[in-house]
GROMACS .gro file of C-alpha atoms in nm:
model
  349
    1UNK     CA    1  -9.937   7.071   1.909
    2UNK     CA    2 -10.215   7.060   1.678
    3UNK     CA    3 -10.002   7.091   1.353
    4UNK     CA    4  -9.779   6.796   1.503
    5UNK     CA    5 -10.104   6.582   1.543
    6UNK     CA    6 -10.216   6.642   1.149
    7UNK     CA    7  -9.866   6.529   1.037
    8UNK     CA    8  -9.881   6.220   1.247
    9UNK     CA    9 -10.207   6.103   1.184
   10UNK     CA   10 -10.115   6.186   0.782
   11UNK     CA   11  -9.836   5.952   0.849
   12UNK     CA   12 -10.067   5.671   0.964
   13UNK     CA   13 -10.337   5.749   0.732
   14UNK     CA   14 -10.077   5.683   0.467
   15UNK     CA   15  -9.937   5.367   0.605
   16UNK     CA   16 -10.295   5.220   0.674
   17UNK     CA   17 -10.448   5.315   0.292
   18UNK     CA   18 -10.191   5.021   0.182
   19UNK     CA   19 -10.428   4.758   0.336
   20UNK     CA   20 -10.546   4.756   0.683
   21UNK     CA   21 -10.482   4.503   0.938
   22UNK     CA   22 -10.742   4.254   0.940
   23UNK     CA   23 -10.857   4.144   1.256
   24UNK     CA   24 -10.617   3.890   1.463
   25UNK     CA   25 -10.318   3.903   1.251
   26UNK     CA   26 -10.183   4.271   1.389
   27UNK     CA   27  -9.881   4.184   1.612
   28UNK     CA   28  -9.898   4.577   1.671
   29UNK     CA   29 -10.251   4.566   1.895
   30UNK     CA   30 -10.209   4.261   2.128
   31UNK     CA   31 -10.391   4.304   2.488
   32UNK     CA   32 -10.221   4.580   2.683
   33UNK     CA   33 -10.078   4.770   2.334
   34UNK     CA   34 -10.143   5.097   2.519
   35UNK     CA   35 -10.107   5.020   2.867
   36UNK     CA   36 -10.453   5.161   2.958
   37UNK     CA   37 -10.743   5.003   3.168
   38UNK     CA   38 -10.510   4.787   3.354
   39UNK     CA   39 -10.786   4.701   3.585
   40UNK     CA   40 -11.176   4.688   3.485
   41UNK     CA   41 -11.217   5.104   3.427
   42UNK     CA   42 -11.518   5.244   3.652
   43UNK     CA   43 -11.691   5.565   3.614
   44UNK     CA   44 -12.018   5.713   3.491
   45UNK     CA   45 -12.169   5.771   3.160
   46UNK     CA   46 -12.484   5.959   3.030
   47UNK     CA   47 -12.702   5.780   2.804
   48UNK     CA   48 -12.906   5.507   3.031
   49UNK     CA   49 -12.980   5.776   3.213
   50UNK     CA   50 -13.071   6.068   2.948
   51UNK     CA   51 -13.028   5.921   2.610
   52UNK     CA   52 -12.901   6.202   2.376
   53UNK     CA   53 -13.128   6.492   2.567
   54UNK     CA   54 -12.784   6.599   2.705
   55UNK     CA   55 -12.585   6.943   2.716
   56UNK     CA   56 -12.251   7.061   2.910
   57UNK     CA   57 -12.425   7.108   3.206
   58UNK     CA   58 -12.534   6.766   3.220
   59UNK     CA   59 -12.164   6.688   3.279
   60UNK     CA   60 -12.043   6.952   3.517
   61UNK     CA   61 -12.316   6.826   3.722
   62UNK     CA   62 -12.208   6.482   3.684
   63UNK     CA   63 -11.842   6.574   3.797
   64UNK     CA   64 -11.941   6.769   4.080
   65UNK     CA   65 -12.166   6.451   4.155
   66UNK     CA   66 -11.930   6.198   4.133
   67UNK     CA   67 -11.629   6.420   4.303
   68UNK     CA   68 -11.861   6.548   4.608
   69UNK     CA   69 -11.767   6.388   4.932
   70UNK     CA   70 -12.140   6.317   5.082
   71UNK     CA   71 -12.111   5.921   5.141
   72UNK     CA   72 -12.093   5.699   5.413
   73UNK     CA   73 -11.859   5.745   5.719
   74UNK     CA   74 -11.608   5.953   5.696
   75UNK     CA   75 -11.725   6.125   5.444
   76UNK     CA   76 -11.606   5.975   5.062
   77UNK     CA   77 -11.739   6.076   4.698
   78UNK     CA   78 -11.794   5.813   4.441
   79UNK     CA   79 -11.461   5.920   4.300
   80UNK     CA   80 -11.270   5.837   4.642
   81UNK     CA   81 -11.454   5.483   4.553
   82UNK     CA   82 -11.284   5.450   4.220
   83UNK     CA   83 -11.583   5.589   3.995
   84UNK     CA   84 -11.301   5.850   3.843
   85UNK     CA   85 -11.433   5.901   3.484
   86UNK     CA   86 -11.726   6.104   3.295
   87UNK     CA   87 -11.865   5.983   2.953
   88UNK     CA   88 -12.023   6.208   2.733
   89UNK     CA   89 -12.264   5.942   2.518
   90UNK     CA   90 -12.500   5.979   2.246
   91UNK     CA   91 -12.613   6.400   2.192
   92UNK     CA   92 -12.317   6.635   2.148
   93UNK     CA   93 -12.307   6.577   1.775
   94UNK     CA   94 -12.513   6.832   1.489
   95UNK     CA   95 -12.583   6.543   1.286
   96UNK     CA   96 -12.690   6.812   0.981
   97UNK     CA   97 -12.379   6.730   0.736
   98UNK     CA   98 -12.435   6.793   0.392
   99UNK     CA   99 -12.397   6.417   0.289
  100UNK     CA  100 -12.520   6.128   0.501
  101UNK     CA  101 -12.521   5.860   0.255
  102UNK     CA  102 -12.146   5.982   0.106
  103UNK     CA  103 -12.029   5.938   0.541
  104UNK     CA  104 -12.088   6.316   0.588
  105UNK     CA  105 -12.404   6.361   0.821
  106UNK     CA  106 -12.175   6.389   1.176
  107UNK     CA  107 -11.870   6.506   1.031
  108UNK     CA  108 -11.796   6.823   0.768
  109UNK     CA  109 -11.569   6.782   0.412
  110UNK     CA  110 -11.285   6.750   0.573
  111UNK     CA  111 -11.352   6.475   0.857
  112UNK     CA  112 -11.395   6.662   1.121
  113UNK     CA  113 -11.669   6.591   1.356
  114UNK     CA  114 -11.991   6.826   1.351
  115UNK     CA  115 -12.054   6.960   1.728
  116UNK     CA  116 -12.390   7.098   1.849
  117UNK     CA  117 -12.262   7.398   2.018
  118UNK     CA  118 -12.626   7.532   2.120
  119UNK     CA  119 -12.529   7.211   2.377
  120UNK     CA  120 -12.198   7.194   2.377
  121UNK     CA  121 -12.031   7.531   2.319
  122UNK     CA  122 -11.673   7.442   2.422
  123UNK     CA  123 -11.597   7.112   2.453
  124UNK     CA  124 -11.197   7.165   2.523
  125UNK     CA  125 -11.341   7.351   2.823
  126UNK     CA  126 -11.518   7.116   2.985
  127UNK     CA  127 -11.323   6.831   2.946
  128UNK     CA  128 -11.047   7.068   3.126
  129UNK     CA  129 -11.350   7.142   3.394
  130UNK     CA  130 -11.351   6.725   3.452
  131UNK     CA  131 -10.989   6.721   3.449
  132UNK     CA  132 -10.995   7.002   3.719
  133UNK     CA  133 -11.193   6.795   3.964
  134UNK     CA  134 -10.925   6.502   3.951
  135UNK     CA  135 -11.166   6.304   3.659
  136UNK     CA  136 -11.097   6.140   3.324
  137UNK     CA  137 -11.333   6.243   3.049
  138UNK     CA  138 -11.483   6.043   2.788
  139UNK     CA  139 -11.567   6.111   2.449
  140UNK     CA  140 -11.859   5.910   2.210
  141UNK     CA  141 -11.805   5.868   1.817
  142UNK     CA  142 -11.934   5.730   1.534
  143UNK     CA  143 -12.345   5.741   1.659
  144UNK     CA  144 -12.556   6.086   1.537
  145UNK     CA  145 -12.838   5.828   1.514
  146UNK     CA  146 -12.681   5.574   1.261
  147UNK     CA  147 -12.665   5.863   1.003
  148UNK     CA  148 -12.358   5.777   0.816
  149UNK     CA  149 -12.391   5.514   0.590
  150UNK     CA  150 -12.002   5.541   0.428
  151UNK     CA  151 -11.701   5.516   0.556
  152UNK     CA  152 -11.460   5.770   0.497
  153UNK     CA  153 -11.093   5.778   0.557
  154UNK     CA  154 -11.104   6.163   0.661
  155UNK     CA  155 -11.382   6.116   0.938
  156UNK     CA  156 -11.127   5.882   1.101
  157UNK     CA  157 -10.869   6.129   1.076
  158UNK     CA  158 -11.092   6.396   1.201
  159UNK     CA  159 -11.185   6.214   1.552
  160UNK     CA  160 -10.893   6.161   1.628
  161UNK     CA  161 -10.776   6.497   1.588
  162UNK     CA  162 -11.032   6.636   1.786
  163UNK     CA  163 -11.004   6.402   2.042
  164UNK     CA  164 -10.667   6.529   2.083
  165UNK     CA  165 -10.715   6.887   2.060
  166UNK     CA  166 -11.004   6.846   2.330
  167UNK     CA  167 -10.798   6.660   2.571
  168UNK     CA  168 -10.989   6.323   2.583
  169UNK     CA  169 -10.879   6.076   2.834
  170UNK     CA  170 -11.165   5.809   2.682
  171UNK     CA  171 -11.332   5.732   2.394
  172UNK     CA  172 -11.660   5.458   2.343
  173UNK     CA  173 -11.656   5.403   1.952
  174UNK     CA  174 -11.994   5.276   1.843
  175UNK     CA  175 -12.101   5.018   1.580
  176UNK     CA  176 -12.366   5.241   1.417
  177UNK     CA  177 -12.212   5.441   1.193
  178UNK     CA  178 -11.963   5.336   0.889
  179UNK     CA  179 -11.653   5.453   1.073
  180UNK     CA  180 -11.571   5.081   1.236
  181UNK     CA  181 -11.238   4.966   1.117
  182UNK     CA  182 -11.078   4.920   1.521
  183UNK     CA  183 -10.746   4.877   1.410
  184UNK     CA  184 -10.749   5.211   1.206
  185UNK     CA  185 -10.861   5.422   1.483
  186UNK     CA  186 -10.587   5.236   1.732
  187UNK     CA  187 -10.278   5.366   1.488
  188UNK     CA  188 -10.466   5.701   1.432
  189UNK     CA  189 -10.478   5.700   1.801
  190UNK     CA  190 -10.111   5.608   1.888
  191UNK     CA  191  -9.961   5.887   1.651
  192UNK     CA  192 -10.098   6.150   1.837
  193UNK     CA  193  -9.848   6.052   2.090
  194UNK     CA  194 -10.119   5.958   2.378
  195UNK     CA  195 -10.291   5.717   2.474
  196UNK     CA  196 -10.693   5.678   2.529
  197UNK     CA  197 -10.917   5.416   2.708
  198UNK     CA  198 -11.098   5.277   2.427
  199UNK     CA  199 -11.432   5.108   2.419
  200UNK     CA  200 -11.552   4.877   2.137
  201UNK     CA  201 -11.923   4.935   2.108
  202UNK     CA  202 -12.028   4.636   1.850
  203UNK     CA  203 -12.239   4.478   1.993
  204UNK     CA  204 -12.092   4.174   2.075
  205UNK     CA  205 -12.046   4.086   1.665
  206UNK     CA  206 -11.735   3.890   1.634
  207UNK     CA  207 -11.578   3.869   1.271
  208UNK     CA  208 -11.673   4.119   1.062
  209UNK     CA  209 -11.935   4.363   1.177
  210UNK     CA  210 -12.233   4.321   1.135
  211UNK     CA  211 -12.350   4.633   0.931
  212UNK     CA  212 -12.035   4.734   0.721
  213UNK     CA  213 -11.891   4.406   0.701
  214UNK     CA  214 -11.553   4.514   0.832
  215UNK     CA  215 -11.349   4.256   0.897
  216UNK     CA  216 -11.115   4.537   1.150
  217UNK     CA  217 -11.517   4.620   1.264
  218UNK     CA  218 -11.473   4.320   1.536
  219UNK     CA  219 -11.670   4.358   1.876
  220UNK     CA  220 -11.476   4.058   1.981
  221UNK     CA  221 -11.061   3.997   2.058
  222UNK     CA  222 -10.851   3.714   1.992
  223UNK     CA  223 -10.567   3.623   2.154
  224UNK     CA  224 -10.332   3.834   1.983
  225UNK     CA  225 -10.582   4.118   1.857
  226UNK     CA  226 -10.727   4.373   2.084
  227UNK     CA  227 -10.705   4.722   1.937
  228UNK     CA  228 -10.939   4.843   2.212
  229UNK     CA  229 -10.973   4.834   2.607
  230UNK     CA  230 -11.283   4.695   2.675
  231UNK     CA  231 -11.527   4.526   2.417
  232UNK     CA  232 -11.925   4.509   2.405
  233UNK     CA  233 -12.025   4.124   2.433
  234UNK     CA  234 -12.432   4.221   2.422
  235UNK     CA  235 -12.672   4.455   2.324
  236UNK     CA  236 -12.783   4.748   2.503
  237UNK     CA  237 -12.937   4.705   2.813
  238UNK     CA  238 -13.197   4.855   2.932
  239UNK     CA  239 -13.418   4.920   3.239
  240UNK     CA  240 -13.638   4.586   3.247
  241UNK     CA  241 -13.609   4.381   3.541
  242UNK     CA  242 -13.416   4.057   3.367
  243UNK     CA  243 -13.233   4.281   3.106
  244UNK     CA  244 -12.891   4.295   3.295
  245UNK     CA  245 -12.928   3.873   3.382
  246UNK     CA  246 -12.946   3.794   2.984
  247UNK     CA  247 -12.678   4.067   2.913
  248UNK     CA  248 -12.461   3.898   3.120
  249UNK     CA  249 -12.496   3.536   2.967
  250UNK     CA  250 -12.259   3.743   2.692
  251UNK     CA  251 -11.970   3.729   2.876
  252UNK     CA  252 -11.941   3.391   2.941
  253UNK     CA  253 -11.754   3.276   2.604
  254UNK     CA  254 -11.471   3.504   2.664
  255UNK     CA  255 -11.445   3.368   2.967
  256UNK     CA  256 -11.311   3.040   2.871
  257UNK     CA  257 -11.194   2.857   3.219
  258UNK     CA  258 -10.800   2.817   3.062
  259UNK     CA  259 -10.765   3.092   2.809
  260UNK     CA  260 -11.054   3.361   2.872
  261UNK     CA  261 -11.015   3.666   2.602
  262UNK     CA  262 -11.163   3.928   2.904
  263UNK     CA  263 -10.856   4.021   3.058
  264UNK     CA  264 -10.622   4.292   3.183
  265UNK     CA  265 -10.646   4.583   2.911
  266UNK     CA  266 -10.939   4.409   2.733
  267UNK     CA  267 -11.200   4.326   2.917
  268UNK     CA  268 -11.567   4.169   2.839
  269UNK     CA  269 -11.811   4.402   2.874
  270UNK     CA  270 -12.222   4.325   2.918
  271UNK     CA  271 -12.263   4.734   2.934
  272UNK     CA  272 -12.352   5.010   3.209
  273UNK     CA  273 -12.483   4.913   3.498
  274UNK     CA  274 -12.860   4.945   3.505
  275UNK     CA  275 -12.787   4.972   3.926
  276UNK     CA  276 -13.045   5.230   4.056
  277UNK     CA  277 -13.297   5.195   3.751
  278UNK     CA  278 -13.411   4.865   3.662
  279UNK     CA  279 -13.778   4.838   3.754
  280UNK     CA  280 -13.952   4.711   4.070
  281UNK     CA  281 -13.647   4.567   4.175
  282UNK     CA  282 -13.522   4.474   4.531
  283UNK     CA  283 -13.202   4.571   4.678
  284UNK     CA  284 -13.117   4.250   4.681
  285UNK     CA  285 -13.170   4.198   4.285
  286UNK     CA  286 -13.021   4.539   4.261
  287UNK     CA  287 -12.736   4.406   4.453
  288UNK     CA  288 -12.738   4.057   4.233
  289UNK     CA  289 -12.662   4.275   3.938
  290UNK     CA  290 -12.380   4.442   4.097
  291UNK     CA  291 -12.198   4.163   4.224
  292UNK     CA  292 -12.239   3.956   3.870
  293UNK     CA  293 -12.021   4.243   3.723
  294UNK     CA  294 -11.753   4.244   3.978
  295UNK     CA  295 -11.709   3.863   3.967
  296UNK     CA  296 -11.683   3.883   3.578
  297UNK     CA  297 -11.451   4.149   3.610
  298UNK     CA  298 -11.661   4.404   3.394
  299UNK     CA  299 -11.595   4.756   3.366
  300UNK     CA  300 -11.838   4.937   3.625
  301UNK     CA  301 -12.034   5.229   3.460
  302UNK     CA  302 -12.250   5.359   3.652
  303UNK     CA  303 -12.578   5.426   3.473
  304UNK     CA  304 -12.796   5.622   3.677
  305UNK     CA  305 -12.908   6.011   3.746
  306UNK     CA  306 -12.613   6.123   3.979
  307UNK     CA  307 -12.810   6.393   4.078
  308UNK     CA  308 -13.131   6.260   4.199
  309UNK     CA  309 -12.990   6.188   4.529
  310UNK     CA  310 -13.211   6.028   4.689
  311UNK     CA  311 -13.247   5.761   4.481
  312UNK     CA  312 -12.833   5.739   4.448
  313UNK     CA  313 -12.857   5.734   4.801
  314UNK     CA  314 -13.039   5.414   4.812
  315UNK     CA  315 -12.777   5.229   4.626
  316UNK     CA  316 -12.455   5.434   4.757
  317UNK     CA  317 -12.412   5.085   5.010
  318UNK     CA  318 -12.421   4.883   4.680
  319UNK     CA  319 -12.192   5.060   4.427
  320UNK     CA  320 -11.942   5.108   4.669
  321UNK     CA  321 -11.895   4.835   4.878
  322UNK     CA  322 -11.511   4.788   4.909
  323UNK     CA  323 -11.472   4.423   4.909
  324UNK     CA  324 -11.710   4.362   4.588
  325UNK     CA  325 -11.518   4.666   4.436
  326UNK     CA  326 -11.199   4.469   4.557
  327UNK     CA  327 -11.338   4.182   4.367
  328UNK     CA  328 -11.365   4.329   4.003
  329UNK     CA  329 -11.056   4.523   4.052
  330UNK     CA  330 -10.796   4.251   4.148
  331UNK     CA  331 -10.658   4.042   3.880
  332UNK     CA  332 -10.551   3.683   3.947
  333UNK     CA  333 -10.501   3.526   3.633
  334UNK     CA  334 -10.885   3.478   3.537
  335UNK     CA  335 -11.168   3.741   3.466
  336UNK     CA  336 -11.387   3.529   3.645
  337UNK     CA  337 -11.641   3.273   3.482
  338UNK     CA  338 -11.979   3.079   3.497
  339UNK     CA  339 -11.953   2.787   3.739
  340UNK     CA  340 -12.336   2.652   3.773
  341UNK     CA  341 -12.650   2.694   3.581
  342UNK     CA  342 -13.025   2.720   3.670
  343UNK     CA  343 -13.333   2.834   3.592
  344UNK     CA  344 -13.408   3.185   3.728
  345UNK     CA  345 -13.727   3.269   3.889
  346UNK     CA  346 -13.978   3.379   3.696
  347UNK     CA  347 -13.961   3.738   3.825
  348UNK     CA  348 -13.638   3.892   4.022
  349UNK     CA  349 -13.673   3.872   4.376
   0.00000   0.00000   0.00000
């Protein structure tokens, strides 16, 4: 398998070095190219929680978290809810490559990616230790703390391979490093013969990003471009009480009241939830925040220690109430959208 994933990612390495894509005129990447995140994906991932102070055991704990069956009555896990998925963020990589400012500080010579494996001895193994408990595992590239400052055909190559090899389900690419061309990593991608939930992590940049200047580095769709699953509209939120409220004022224009670009496959996304952590709020505010990212039909990643239970506890009635879940989840030709304005208080309720 791994020697039939080299030649076909050769084979699109060589067909991309002619000129990639730019953004919007692929007809090879529309919305829905690869038939994943049909509905708004939902799951868990590390960093609001832990940053990059992470290691494998932070994510066997978070699968036997999300998969134990302790909620409610009769007894349901956050996975029974729909919460299926585990992101590893930010923190698996050895960011001490030989070249940072030639693109090599995260990945070796040859592309591949650099893995801590003080933290992270066998990452195959414990994405098959997620898959074991019934959940999808998620992968993070292109961070190790904005270290790589050129982009490098071979690093491409090299997450992708290892993505493979390690039996990814997901991936969240990030904006920070060089390695942002979306359309490169979505052929890379499709000749390993499977397909991956990917997330855009730009920011919310539309046209070229913002760093690199990459016109393929897009955070944003159009109609007939979406190399990716779900897309970044903001910033990264944060724990303050009126962070998720202005994060999700980036949503609304891709969710245009006739043609919205958030839809089925490629959805607008403000970030994780901040449910469970943003400061002195109510339940009702915590509740607010919820509910804004079911009716905008935003991915829901939970952001919050799954094992500090009682304080999951106090927000179990939020995260998985079925009919707001039912909300974000059912498509019906619109993501969703901003119908009145007003001035919010000047602190949360």
């Amino acid at each position: 398998p791994t020697a039939a994933i080299m030649r076909s990612l050769l084979i699109a390495a060589t067909f991309l070095c002619g000129g990639a894509i730019a953004q919007g005129t692929s007809k090879l990447y529309p919305p829905g190219w690869n038939k994943e995140a049909t509905k708004p994906p939902m799951g868990w991932r590390s960093w609001n929680a832990f940053g990059n102070r992470i290691d494998e055991k932070t994510f066997e704990a978070a699968v036997d978290a999300i998969t134990a069956r302790v909620w409610n009555e009769p007894k349901v896990s956050l996975a029974d809810a729909g919460y299926v998925r585990v992101g590893i963020d930010e923190g698996w990589e050895n960011c001490s490559g030989t070249d940072p400012a030639g693109g090599m500080r995260q990945h070796d010579e040859a592309g591949f990616p650099l893995i801590n494996v003080e933290r992270f001895p066998d990452m195959k193994r414990l994405v098959a230790y997620g898959h074991s408990k019934g959940v999808k595992m998620g992968w993070y590239l292109n961070g190790c703390a904005c270290g790589e400052a050129k982009e490098r055909l071979p690093n491409y190559r090299g997450d992708v391979q290892r993505l493979a090899e390690f039996g990814f389900d997901a991936v969240k690419i990030d904006g920070c490093g060089a390695a942002t061309n979306m359309t490169y990593y979505a052929q890379l991608m499709a000749a390993t013969n499977k397909t991956y939930e990917i997330e855009n992590c730009h920011w919310g940049v539309c046209g070229a990003d913002r760093k690199f200047h990459n016109p393929d580095g897009a955070s944003c769709p159009t109609e007939g471009w979406c190399p990716f699953n779900h897309f970044r509209t903001s910033g990264d939120i944060n724990a303050g009480p009126m962070s998720w409220f202005a994060n999700l004022q980036t949503t609304v224009r891709f969710l245009d009241a006739s043609a919205p670009l958030s839809r089925p496959s490629c959805w607008a996304y403000p970030d994780m939830l901040e449910v469970g952590r943003v400061q002195g709020a109510s339940f009702a505010w915590q509740r607010a925040h919820f509910g804004a990212w079911c009716v905008v039909s935003a991915p829901l990643v939970l952001g919050l220690d799954l094992t500090d239970t009682a304080n999951l506890a106090s927000v179990v009635p939020i995260v998985t109430n079925p009919e707001a879940i039912a909300v974000n989840q059912q498509w019906a030709g619109h993501p969703g959208r901003l119908v009145a304005q007003f001035d919010p208080p000047a602190a949360p309720p």
